[in-house]
PDB file of C-alpha atoms in Angstrom:
ATOM      1  CA  UNK A   1       0.000   0.000   0.000  1.00 95.00           C
ATOM      2  CA  UNK A   2       1.022   3.599  -0.656  1.00 97.00           C
ATOM      3  CA  UNK A   3      -0.152   6.384   1.672  1.00 98.00           C
ATOM      4  CA  UNK A   4      -0.621   9.898   0.321  1.00 98.00           C
ATOM      5  CA  UNK A   5      -0.915  12.670   2.898  1.00 98.00           C
ATOM      6  CA  UNK A   6      -2.073  16.227   2.377  1.00 97.00           C
ATOM      7  CA  UNK A   7      -4.903  18.505   1.394  1.00 96.00           C
ATOM      8  CA  UNK A   8      -8.048  17.821  -0.557  1.00 96.00           C
ATOM      9  CA  UNK A   9      -9.713  20.937  -1.942  1.00 95.00           C
ATOM     10  CA  UNK A  10     -12.005  22.228  -4.653  1.00 94.00           C
ATOM     11  CA  UNK A  11     -10.537  23.845  -7.760  1.00 86.00           C
ATOM     12  CA  UNK A  12     -12.875  26.479  -9.208  1.00 87.00           C
ATOM     13  CA  UNK A  13     -11.813  26.013 -12.835  1.00 79.00           C
ATOM     14  CA  UNK A  14     -12.642  28.759 -15.395  1.00 76.00           C
ATOM     15  CA  UNK A  15     -14.858  27.640 -18.264  1.00 76.00           C
ATOM     16  CA  UNK A  16     -15.527  29.324 -21.601  1.00 72.00           C
ATOM     17  CA  UNK A  17     -19.296  29.587 -21.277  1.00 73.00           C
ATOM     18  CA  UNK A  18     -20.906  31.450 -19.725  1.00 82.00           C
ATOM     19  CA  UNK A  19     -18.159  34.091 -19.504  1.00 77.00           C
ATOM     20  CA  UNK A  20     -16.616  34.307 -16.028  1.00 75.00           C
ATOM     21  CA  UNK A  21     -18.135  31.023 -14.845  1.00 81.00           C
ATOM     22  CA  UNK A  22     -16.203  28.680 -12.558  1.00 85.00           C
ATOM     23  CA  UNK A  23     -16.664  24.915 -12.482  1.00 86.00           C
ATOM     24  CA  UNK A  24     -16.028  23.148  -9.132  1.00 90.00           C
ATOM     25  CA  UNK A  25     -13.605  20.238  -9.590  1.00 89.00           C
ATOM     26  CA  UNK A  26     -11.925  18.019  -6.965  1.00 93.00           C
ATOM     27  CA  UNK A  27      -8.296  18.941  -6.483  1.00 92.00           C
ATOM     28  CA  UNK A  28      -5.266  19.471  -4.295  1.00 93.00           C
ATOM     29  CA  UNK A  29      -1.875  17.982  -5.138  1.00 94.00           C
ATOM     30  CA  UNK A  30      -2.020  15.100  -2.629  1.00 97.00           C
ATOM     31  CA  UNK A  31      -5.673  14.355  -3.470  1.00 97.00           C
ATOM     32  CA  UNK A  32      -4.857  14.202  -7.174  1.00 96.00           C
ATOM     33  CA  UNK A  33      -1.878  11.941  -6.464  1.00 97.00           C
ATOM     34  CA  UNK A  34      -4.027   9.523  -4.445  1.00 97.00           C
ATOM     35  CA  UNK A  35      -6.732   9.561  -7.113  1.00 97.00           C
ATOM     36  CA  UNK A  36      -4.171   8.851  -9.833  1.00 96.00           C
ATOM     37  CA  UNK A  37      -2.661   5.959  -7.868  1.00 97.00           C
ATOM     38  CA  UNK A  38      -6.095   4.444  -7.337  1.00 96.00           C
ATOM     39  CA  UNK A  39      -6.884   4.711 -11.043  1.00 96.00           C
ATOM     40  CA  UNK A  40      -3.589   3.004 -11.825  1.00 95.00           C
ATOM     41  CA  UNK A  41      -4.708   0.058  -9.728  1.00 94.00           C
ATOM     42  CA  UNK A  42      -2.347   0.643  -6.796  1.00 95.00           C
ATOM     43  CA  UNK A  43      -3.506  -0.060  -3.218  1.00 96.00           C
ATOM     44  CA  UNK A  44      -3.621   3.474  -1.853  1.00 97.00           C
ATOM     45  CA  UNK A  45      -4.780   5.197   1.328  1.00 97.00           C
ATOM     46  CA  UNK A  46      -5.429   8.915   1.686  1.00 98.00           C
ATOM     47  CA  UNK A  47      -4.322  10.574   4.945  1.00 98.00           C
ATOM     48  CA  UNK A  48      -5.968  13.959   5.454  1.00 98.00           C
ATOM     49  CA  UNK A  49      -8.736  15.922   7.158  1.00 97.00           C
ATOM     50  CA  UNK A  50     -11.784  16.585   4.993  1.00 98.00           C
ATOM     51  CA  UNK A  51     -14.832  18.743   5.645  1.00 98.00           C
ATOM     52  CA  UNK A  52     -18.260  17.305   6.321  1.00 98.00           C
ATOM     53  CA  UNK A  53     -19.735  19.875   3.909  1.00 97.00           C
ATOM     54  CA  UNK A  54     -21.022  19.046   0.432  1.00 96.00           C
ATOM     55  CA  UNK A  55     -17.658  19.651  -1.197  1.00 97.00           C
ATOM     56  CA  UNK A  56     -16.035  17.294   1.288  1.00 97.00           C
ATOM     57  CA  UNK A  57     -18.577  14.604   0.480  1.00 97.00           C
ATOM     58  CA  UNK A  58     -17.849  14.938  -3.237  1.00 97.00           C
ATOM     59  CA  UNK A  59     -14.110  14.684  -2.597  1.00 97.00           C
ATOM     60  CA  UNK A  60     -14.607  11.419  -0.724  1.00 98.00           C
ATOM     61  CA  UNK A  61     -16.871  10.105  -3.475  1.00 97.00           C
ATOM     62  CA  UNK A  62     -14.099  10.649  -6.011  1.00 96.00           C
ATOM     63  CA  UNK A  63     -11.577   8.729  -3.929  1.00 97.00           C
ATOM     64  CA  UNK A  64     -14.016   5.880  -3.302  1.00 97.00           C
ATOM     65  CA  UNK A  65     -14.682   5.574  -7.024  1.00 97.00           C
ATOM     66  CA  UNK A  66     -10.924   5.148  -7.568  1.00 96.00           C
ATOM     67  CA  UNK A  67     -10.714   2.459  -4.874  1.00 97.00           C
ATOM     68  CA  UNK A  68      -8.723   4.587  -2.404  1.00 98.00           C
ATOM     69  CA  UNK A  69      -8.772   3.506   1.262  1.00 97.00           C
ATOM     70  CA  UNK A  70     -10.299   6.240   3.457  1.00 98.00           C
ATOM     71  CA  UNK A  71      -9.547   4.771   6.888  1.00 96.00           C
ATOM     72  CA  UNK A  72      -6.932   7.482   7.595  1.00 97.00           C
ATOM     73  CA  UNK A  73      -9.243  10.377   6.662  1.00 98.00           C
ATOM     74  CA  UNK A  74     -10.265  12.654   9.530  1.00 98.00           C
ATOM     75  CA  UNK A  75     -13.478  14.714   9.260  1.00 97.00           C
ATOM     76  CA  UNK A  76     -14.366  18.190  10.510  1.00 97.00           C
ATOM     77  CA  UNK A  77     -17.234  20.707  10.237  1.00 97.00           C
ATOM     78  CA  UNK A  78     -15.028  23.504   8.897  1.00 97.00           C
ATOM     79  CA  UNK A  79     -15.414  24.470   5.212  1.00 97.00           C
ATOM     80  CA  UNK A  80     -13.441  22.956   2.359  1.00 97.00           C
ATOM     81  CA  UNK A  81     -10.426  24.849   1.032  1.00 95.00           C
ATOM     82  CA  UNK A  82     -11.054  26.521  -2.348  1.00 94.00           C
ATOM     83  CA  UNK A  83      -8.461  27.164  -5.067  1.00 88.00           C
ATOM     84  CA  UNK A  84      -9.044  29.384  -8.095  1.00 84.00           C
ATOM     85  CA  UNK A  85      -6.665  28.553 -10.955  1.00 72.00           C
ATOM     86  CA  UNK A  86      -6.068  31.089 -13.707  1.00 73.00           C
ATOM     87  CA  UNK A  87      -5.044  29.498 -16.992  1.00 66.00           C
ATOM     88  CA  UNK A  88      -2.375  30.864 -19.332  1.00 69.00           C
ATOM     89  CA  UNK A  89      -2.658  30.393 -23.120  1.00 70.00           C
ATOM     90  CA  UNK A  90      -0.366  27.331 -22.937  1.00 66.00           C
ATOM     91  CA  UNK A  91      -2.661  25.683 -20.374  1.00 59.00           C
ATOM     92  CA  UNK A  92      -0.411  26.266 -17.355  1.00 66.00           C
ATOM     93  CA  UNK A  93      -2.113  27.370 -14.160  1.00 65.00           C
ATOM     94  CA  UNK A  94      -1.483  29.846 -11.335  1.00 71.00           C
ATOM     95  CA  UNK A  95      -3.549  29.669  -8.162  1.00 76.00           C
ATOM     96  CA  UNK A  96      -5.321  31.824  -5.594  1.00 84.00           C
ATOM     97  CA  UNK A  97      -6.600  30.227  -2.393  1.00 89.00           C
ATOM     98  CA  UNK A  98      -9.305  30.533   0.256  1.00 91.00           C
ATOM     99  CA  UNK A  99      -7.814  28.712   3.252  1.00 92.00           C
ATOM    100  CA  UNK A 100      -8.776  30.544   6.436  1.00 92.00           C
ATOM    101  CA  UNK A 101     -10.507  28.265   8.946  1.00 93.00           C
ATOM    102  CA  UNK A 102     -10.723  25.327   6.527  1.00 96.00           C
ATOM    103  CA  UNK A 103     -10.837  21.685   7.537  1.00 96.00           C
ATOM    104  CA  UNK A 104      -7.709  20.285   5.924  1.00 94.00           C
ATOM    105  CA  UNK A 105      -5.265  22.542   7.738  1.00 94.00           C
ATOM    106  CA  UNK A 106      -6.425  21.099  11.105  1.00 96.00           C
ATOM    107  CA  UNK A 107      -5.018  17.638  10.332  1.00 97.00           C
ATOM    108  CA  UNK A 108      -3.697  15.717  13.358  1.00 97.00           C
ATOM    109  CA  UNK A 109      -0.882  13.155  13.374  1.00 97.00           C
ATOM    110  CA  UNK A 110      -2.299   9.605  13.154  1.00 96.00           C
ATOM    111  CA  UNK A 111      -0.952   7.131  15.737  1.00 92.00           C
ATOM    112  CA  UNK A 112       0.223   4.641  13.105  1.00 90.00           C
ATOM    113  CA  UNK A 113      -0.054   3.784   9.431  1.00 95.00           C
ATOM    114  CA  UNK A 114      -1.564   0.444   8.361  1.00 90.00           C
ATOM    115  CA  UNK A 115       0.542  -2.695   8.084  1.00 89.00           C
ATOM    116  CA  UNK A 116       2.010  -3.276   4.655  1.00 92.00           C
ATOM    117  CA  UNK A 117       2.594   0.379   3.741  1.00 95.00           C
ATOM    118  CA  UNK A 118       5.606   0.655   1.421  1.00 95.00           C
ATOM    119  CA  UNK A 119       5.667   4.362   0.578  1.00 97.00           C
ATOM    120  CA  UNK A 120       4.498   7.773   1.782  1.00 98.00           C
ATOM    121  CA  UNK A 121       3.978  10.861  -0.394  1.00 98.00           C
ATOM    122  CA  UNK A 122       3.554  14.410   0.934  1.00 98.00           C
ATOM    123  CA  UNK A 123       3.515  17.923  -0.468  1.00 94.00           C
ATOM    124  CA  UNK A 124       1.864  21.163  -1.586  1.00 90.00           C
ATOM    125  CA  UNK A 125      -0.290  23.347   0.721  1.00 91.00           C
ATOM    126  CA  UNK A 126      -0.363  20.811   3.547  1.00 94.00           C
ATOM    127  CA  UNK A 127       3.321  21.474   4.315  1.00 95.00           C
ATOM    128  CA  UNK A 128       2.735  25.238   4.519  1.00 95.00           C
ATOM    129  CA  UNK A 129      -0.464  25.791   6.499  1.00 94.00           C
ATOM    130  CA  UNK A 130      -0.306  25.324  10.256  1.00 95.00           C
ATOM    131  CA  UNK A 131      -1.093  23.545  12.467  1.00 96.00           C
ATOM    132  CA  UNK A 132      -1.416  20.689   9.985  1.00 96.00           C
ATOM    133  CA  UNK A 133       2.000  21.371   8.411  1.00 97.00           C
ATOM    134  CA  UNK A 134       3.802  20.401  11.609  1.00 97.00           C
ATOM    135  CA  UNK A 135       1.743  17.200  11.873  1.00 98.00           C
ATOM    136  CA  UNK A 136       2.650  16.198   8.317  1.00 98.00           C
ATOM    137  CA  UNK A 137       6.294  17.044   8.950  1.00 98.00           C
ATOM    138  CA  UNK A 138       6.291  14.767  12.001  1.00 98.00           C
ATOM    139  CA  UNK A 139       4.668  12.033   9.908  1.00 98.00           C
ATOM    140  CA  UNK A 140       7.426  12.365   7.290  1.00 98.00           C
ATOM    141  CA  UNK A 141      10.192  12.081   9.871  1.00 98.00           C
ATOM    142  CA  UNK A 142       8.532   9.191  11.705  1.00 97.00           C
ATOM    143  CA  UNK A 143       7.818   7.071   8.638  1.00 97.00           C
ATOM    144  CA  UNK A 144      11.198   7.768   7.024  1.00 97.00           C
ATOM    145  CA  UNK A 145      12.770   6.543  10.237  1.00 96.00           C
ATOM    146  CA  UNK A 146      10.818   3.297   9.855  1.00 93.00           C
ATOM    147  CA  UNK A 147      12.374   2.753   6.429  1.00 93.00           C
ATOM    148  CA  UNK A 148       9.451   3.729   4.175  1.00 95.00           C
ATOM    149  CA  UNK A 149      10.124   5.088   0.708  1.00 96.00           C
ATOM    150  CA  UNK A 150       9.181   8.774   0.959  1.00 97.00           C
ATOM    151  CA  UNK A 151       8.369  11.146  -1.891  1.00 98.00           C
ATOM    152  CA  UNK A 152       8.184  14.905  -1.419  1.00 98.00           C
ATOM    153  CA  UNK A 153       6.620  17.257  -3.963  1.00 97.00           C
ATOM    154  CA  UNK A 154       6.934  20.832  -2.623  1.00 96.00           C
ATOM    155  CA  UNK A 155       4.639  22.096  -5.434  1.00 93.00           C
ATOM    156  CA  UNK A 156       5.302  25.689  -4.405  1.00 94.00           C
ATOM    157  CA  UNK A 157       2.318  28.029  -4.102  1.00 92.00           C
ATOM    158  CA  UNK A 158       3.910  31.443  -3.412  1.00 92.00           C
ATOM    159  CA  UNK A 159       0.577  33.061  -2.497  1.00 88.00           C
ATOM    160  CA  UNK A 160       0.425  30.847   0.605  1.00 92.00           C
ATOM    161  CA  UNK A 161       4.014  31.346   1.826  1.00 95.00           C
ATOM    162  CA  UNK A 162       4.204  34.400   4.084  1.00 93.00           C
ATOM    163  CA  UNK A 163       7.923  33.994   4.910  1.00 96.00           C
ATOM    164  CA  UNK A 164       9.831  32.558   1.905  1.00 96.00           C
ATOM    165  CA  UNK A 165      13.180  32.417   3.732  1.00 97.00           C
ATOM    166  CA  UNK A 166      11.680  30.428   6.607  1.00 96.00           C
ATOM    167  CA  UNK A 167       9.996  28.027   4.191  1.00 97.00           C
ATOM    168  CA  UNK A 168      13.221  27.459   2.251  1.00 97.00           C
ATOM    169  CA  UNK A 169      15.046  26.645   5.480  1.00 96.00           C
ATOM    170  CA  UNK A 170      12.279  24.276   6.524  1.00 97.00           C
ATOM    171  CA  UNK A 171      12.367  22.600   3.119  1.00 97.00           C
ATOM    172  CA  UNK A 172      16.079  21.870   3.551  1.00 97.00           C
ATOM    173  CA  UNK A 173      15.374  20.343   6.970  1.00 97.00           C
ATOM    174  CA  UNK A 174      13.022  17.804   5.338  1.00 98.00           C
ATOM    175  CA  UNK A 175      15.532  16.494   2.813  1.00 98.00           C
ATOM    176  CA  UNK A 176      17.357  14.027   5.122  1.00 98.00           C
ATOM    177  CA  UNK A 177      13.987  12.270   5.478  1.00 98.00           C
ATOM    178  CA  UNK A 178      13.102  12.238   1.747  1.00 98.00           C
ATOM    179  CA  UNK A 179      13.818   9.326  -0.599  1.00 97.00           C
ATOM    180  CA  UNK A 180      12.653  10.943  -3.852  1.00 97.00           C
ATOM    181  CA  UNK A 181      12.350  14.693  -4.341  1.00 98.00           C
ATOM    182  CA  UNK A 182      10.113  15.588  -7.262  1.00 97.00           C
ATOM    183  CA  UNK A 183       9.684  19.200  -8.294  1.00 96.00           C
ATOM    184  CA  UNK A 184       9.011  21.413 -11.292  1.00 95.00           C
ATOM    185  CA  UNK A 185      11.356  23.891 -12.932  1.00 94.00           C
ATOM    186  CA  UNK A 186       9.279  26.657 -11.345  1.00 94.00           C
ATOM    187  CA  UNK A 187       9.643  25.062  -7.904  1.00 95.00           C
ATOM    188  CA  UNK A 188      13.401  24.720  -8.369  1.00 96.00           C
ATOM    189  CA  UNK A 189      13.750  28.368  -9.440  1.00 95.00           C
ATOM    190  CA  UNK A 190      11.715  29.567  -6.445  1.00 96.00           C
ATOM    191  CA  UNK A 191      13.636  27.400  -3.980  1.00 96.00           C
ATOM    192  CA  UNK A 192      16.933  28.585  -5.466  1.00 93.00           C
ATOM    193  CA  UNK A 193      18.830  25.311  -5.205  1.00 87.00           C
ATOM    194  CA  UNK A 194      20.404  22.699  -7.448  1.00 91.00           C
ATOM    195  CA  UNK A 195      19.908  18.964  -7.793  1.00 93.00           C
ATOM    196  CA  UNK A 196      23.417  18.180  -6.550  1.00 93.00           C
ATOM    197  CA  UNK A 197      22.904  20.195  -3.384  1.00 94.00           C
ATOM    198  CA  UNK A 198      19.591  18.490  -2.651  1.00 96.00           C
ATOM    199  CA  UNK A 199      21.014  15.023  -3.290  1.00 97.00           C
ATOM    200  CA  UNK A 200      23.841  15.736  -0.858  1.00 95.00           C
ATOM    201  CA  UNK A 201      21.246  16.568   1.801  1.00 96.00           C
ATOM    202  CA  UNK A 202      19.532  13.167   1.675  1.00 95.00           C
ATOM    203  CA  UNK A 203      17.330  12.087  -1.267  1.00 97.00           C
ATOM    204  CA  UNK A 204      18.438   9.179  -3.428  1.00 96.00           C
ATOM    205  CA  UNK A 205      16.916  10.844  -6.508  1.00 97.00           C
ATOM    206  CA  UNK A 206      15.708  14.252  -7.684  1.00 97.00           C
ATOM    207  CA  UNK A 207      13.128  14.264 -10.477  1.00 97.00           C
ATOM    208  CA  UNK A 208      12.533  17.533 -12.332  1.00 97.00           C
ATOM    209  CA  UNK A 209       9.461  18.119 -14.494  1.00 95.00           C
ATOM    210  CA  UNK A 210      10.140  20.525 -17.359  1.00 92.00           C
ATOM    211  CA  UNK A 211       6.715  20.878 -18.968  1.00 88.00           C
ATOM    212  CA  UNK A 212       7.026  20.441 -22.726  1.00 87.00           C
ATOM    213  CA  UNK A 213      10.728  19.710 -22.146  1.00 91.00           C
ATOM    214  CA  UNK A 214      10.007  16.370 -20.501  1.00 94.00           C
ATOM    215  CA  UNK A 215      11.437  14.856 -17.308  1.00 96.00           C
ATOM    216  CA  UNK A 216      14.951  14.557 -15.878  1.00 97.00           C
ATOM    217  CA  UNK A 217      16.277  12.588 -12.911  1.00 97.00           C
ATOM    218  CA  UNK A 218      19.577  12.883 -11.058  1.00 97.00           C
ATOM    219  CA  UNK A 219      20.581  10.124  -8.644  1.00 96.00           C
ATOM    220  CA  UNK A 220      22.896   9.938  -5.676  1.00 93.00           C
ATOM    221  CA  UNK A 221      25.113   7.551  -7.677  1.00 92.00           C
ATOM    222  CA  UNK A 222      25.783  10.317 -10.189  1.00 93.00           C
ATOM    223  CA  UNK A 223      23.477   9.132 -12.972  1.00 93.00           C
ATOM    224  CA  UNK A 224      21.359  11.513 -15.042  1.00 95.00           C
ATOM    225  CA  UNK A 225      18.517  10.467 -17.347  1.00 96.00           C
ATOM    226  CA  UNK A 226      16.004  12.493 -19.367  1.00 96.00           C
ATOM    227  CA  UNK A 227      12.945  11.602 -21.413  1.00 95.00           C
ATOM    228  CA  UNK A 228      10.928  13.843 -23.746  1.00 94.00           C
ATOM    229  CA  UNK A 229       7.358  14.910 -23.099  1.00 87.00           C
ATOM    230  CA  UNK A 230       4.619  13.341 -25.224  1.00 89.00           C
ATOM    231  CA  UNK A 231       3.204  15.746 -27.789  1.00 87.00           C
ATOM    232  CA  UNK A 232      -0.522  16.183 -27.135  1.00 88.00           C
ATOM    233  CA  UNK A 233      -3.208  18.823 -27.536  1.00 85.00           C
ATOM    234  CA  UNK A 234      -3.049  20.447 -24.102  1.00 85.00           C
ATOM    235  CA  UNK A 235      -6.364  21.467 -22.529  1.00 81.00           C
ATOM    236  CA  UNK A 236      -4.693  22.452 -19.259  1.00 77.00           C
ATOM    237  CA  UNK A 237      -1.862  21.190 -17.044  1.00 78.00           C
ATOM    238  CA  UNK A 238      -3.878  20.923 -13.821  1.00 82.00           C
ATOM    239  CA  UNK A 239      -2.911  17.705 -12.056  1.00 85.00           C
ATOM    240  CA  UNK A 240      -0.114  16.765 -14.470  1.00 91.00           C
ATOM    241  CA  UNK A 241       2.619  16.995 -11.844  1.00 92.00           C
ATOM    242  CA  UNK A 242       0.475  15.054  -9.378  1.00 95.00           C
ATOM    243  CA  UNK A 243       0.048  12.324 -11.987  1.00 95.00           C
ATOM    244  CA  UNK A 244       3.842  12.195 -12.296  1.00 96.00           C
ATOM    245  CA  UNK A 245       4.006  11.621  -8.524  1.00 97.00           C
ATOM    246  CA  UNK A 246       1.602   8.703  -8.817  1.00 97.00           C
ATOM    247  CA  UNK A 247       3.429   7.158 -11.762  1.00 96.00           C
ATOM    248  CA  UNK A 248       6.785   7.424  -9.979  1.00 97.00           C
ATOM    249  CA  UNK A 249       5.401   5.824  -6.830  1.00 97.00           C
ATOM    250  CA  UNK A 250       3.667   3.125  -8.833  1.00 95.00           C
ATOM    251  CA  UNK A 251       6.916   2.062 -10.499  1.00 93.00           C
ATOM    252  CA  UNK A 252       9.319   2.684  -7.602  1.00 94.00           C
ATOM    253  CA  UNK A 253       7.247   1.120  -4.808  1.00 88.00           C
ATOM    254  CA  UNK A 254       6.602  -1.950  -6.950  1.00 70.00           C
ATOM    255  CA  UNK A 255      10.302  -2.083  -7.742  1.00 56.00           C
ATOM    256  CA  UNK A 256      11.151  -2.082  -4.035  1.00 55.00           C
ATOM    257  CA  UNK A 257       9.891  -5.671  -3.924  1.00 54.00           C
ATOM    258  CA  UNK A 258      12.544  -6.644  -6.492  1.00 53.00           C
ATOM    259  CA  UNK A 259      15.944  -5.439  -5.265  1.00 56.00           C
ATOM    260  CA  UNK A 260      18.152  -4.029  -7.984  1.00 67.00           C
ATOM    261  CA  UNK A 261      18.888  -0.794  -9.810  1.00 85.00           C
ATOM    262  CA  UNK A 262      15.976   1.391 -10.837  1.00 91.00           C
ATOM    263  CA  UNK A 263      15.297   1.494 -14.587  1.00 94.00           C
ATOM    264  CA  UNK A 264      14.938   5.264 -14.599  1.00 95.00           C
ATOM    265  CA  UNK A 265      14.342   5.723 -18.349  1.00 95.00           C
ATOM    266  CA  UNK A 266      11.395   3.311 -18.122  1.00 94.00           C
ATOM    267  CA  UNK A 267      10.064   4.966 -14.944  1.00 95.00           C
ATOM    268  CA  UNK A 268      10.278   8.451 -16.449  1.00 96.00           C
ATOM    269  CA  UNK A 269       8.729   7.336 -19.741  1.00 95.00           C
ATOM    270  CA  UNK A 270       5.776   5.872 -17.885  1.00 95.00           C
ATOM    271  CA  UNK A 271       5.371   9.102 -15.894  1.00 96.00           C
ATOM    272  CA  UNK A 272       5.579  11.220 -19.056  1.00 95.00           C
ATOM    273  CA  UNK A 273       2.873   9.153 -20.739  1.00 94.00           C
ATOM    274  CA  UNK A 274       0.564   9.426 -17.732  1.00 94.00           C
ATOM    275  CA  UNK A 275       1.066  13.188 -17.391  1.00 93.00           C
ATOM    276  CA  UNK A 276       0.423  13.719 -21.102  1.00 93.00           C
ATOM    277  CA  UNK A 277      -2.983  12.050 -20.871  1.00 92.00           C
ATOM    278  CA  UNK A 278      -3.888  14.240 -17.883  1.00 89.00           C
ATOM    279  CA  UNK A 279      -3.045  17.353 -19.924  1.00 87.00           C
ATOM    280  CA  UNK A 280      -5.597  16.408 -22.589  1.00 88.00           C
ATOM    281  CA  UNK A 281      -8.462  16.792 -20.085  1.00 86.00           C
ATOM    282  CA  UNK A 282      -9.927  19.750 -18.239  1.00 75.00           C
ATOM    283  CA  UNK A 283      -9.040  19.801 -14.546  1.00 73.00           C
ATOM    284  CA  UNK A 284      -7.217  17.034 -12.729  1.00 81.00           C
ATOM    285  CA  UNK A 285      -8.381  13.879 -14.515  1.00 86.00           C
ATOM    286  CA  UNK A 286      -5.530  11.345 -14.324  1.00 92.00           C
ATOM    287  CA  UNK A 287      -5.596   8.254 -16.545  1.00 90.00           C
ATOM    288  CA  UNK A 288      -6.621   4.706 -15.700  1.00 92.00           C
ATOM    289  CA  UNK A 289      -4.219   1.769 -15.921  1.00 90.00           C
ATOM    290  CA  UNK A 290      -5.809   0.462 -19.126  1.00 90.00           C
ATOM    291  CA  UNK A 291      -5.056   3.753 -20.881  1.00 90.00           C
ATOM    292  CA  UNK A 292      -1.353   3.293 -20.175  1.00 87.00           C
ATOM    293  CA  UNK A 293      -1.032  -0.371 -21.052  1.00 75.00           C
ATOM    294  CA  UNK A 294       1.117   0.513 -24.058  1.00 61.00           C
ATOM    295  CA  UNK A 295       3.410   2.708 -21.975  1.00 54.00           C
ATOM    296  CA  UNK A 296       4.739  -0.159 -19.855  1.00 44.00           C
ATOM    297  CA  UNK A 297       7.029  -2.978 -20.880  1.00 36.00           C
ATOM    298  CA  UNK A 298       5.751  -6.537 -20.576  1.00 28.00           C
ATOM    299  CA  UNK A 299       6.970  -7.991 -17.221  1.00 26.00           C
TER     300      UNK A 299
END
């Protein structure tokens, strides 16, 4: 099983008609990652705090439909976090947020994760907004100490970070507890670091998403691999990076059962194919396993 921890929210996605209208869609980086893993057929549990309001109910319905385990989900009467993406002509998105007094930021540390968990993924708003951020940070340190594969996707949202210098320092303090650091070119530019520096701090691999430029990984052993992006008609990029998270975890956590070197070109190619399909759909709509059957080699 893979556990994904972090926020679940509602994206208010702009639509063409009527002018100025916003369409509510399930979202949040960790939520999208859990949804994508479930659709890929991976045993997945979501670890979060979700509102008891109507939006919260719809978020849970989406996870259930993907087969995601909800036993680690906490509930609260506070409203659901809202995000308003603005789309650029190339389909990329910037975000504004409504987060004051919302349910997901009140997450509490669970006493234990279920037996059989092989990996933990964390990231995005949940590692910024207190008091939940400290609970997720403690979860990362605790589960890394138990030997779990950990993936961190900072997925920087500058509008939420009141003290950039403090966040950058906190980010560096997480790296000794991170197995795979995945981030975008925009994240890397905002954080102001380099792959070699981050690898020296702890992760075994750093994966960089470069939009239309594809994906690159650097490993602690000194290897570097890149794959191109798939050429598709992009509707928007919402959820593409989260789909990459899911694809990486799918391949890496499964590979942990078969000791040996990671086939990074295959892993990245699979992630690129999954992200490309997500970009052909409005909002965060990651693909199902059957849609990617041609992107994986025969075992």
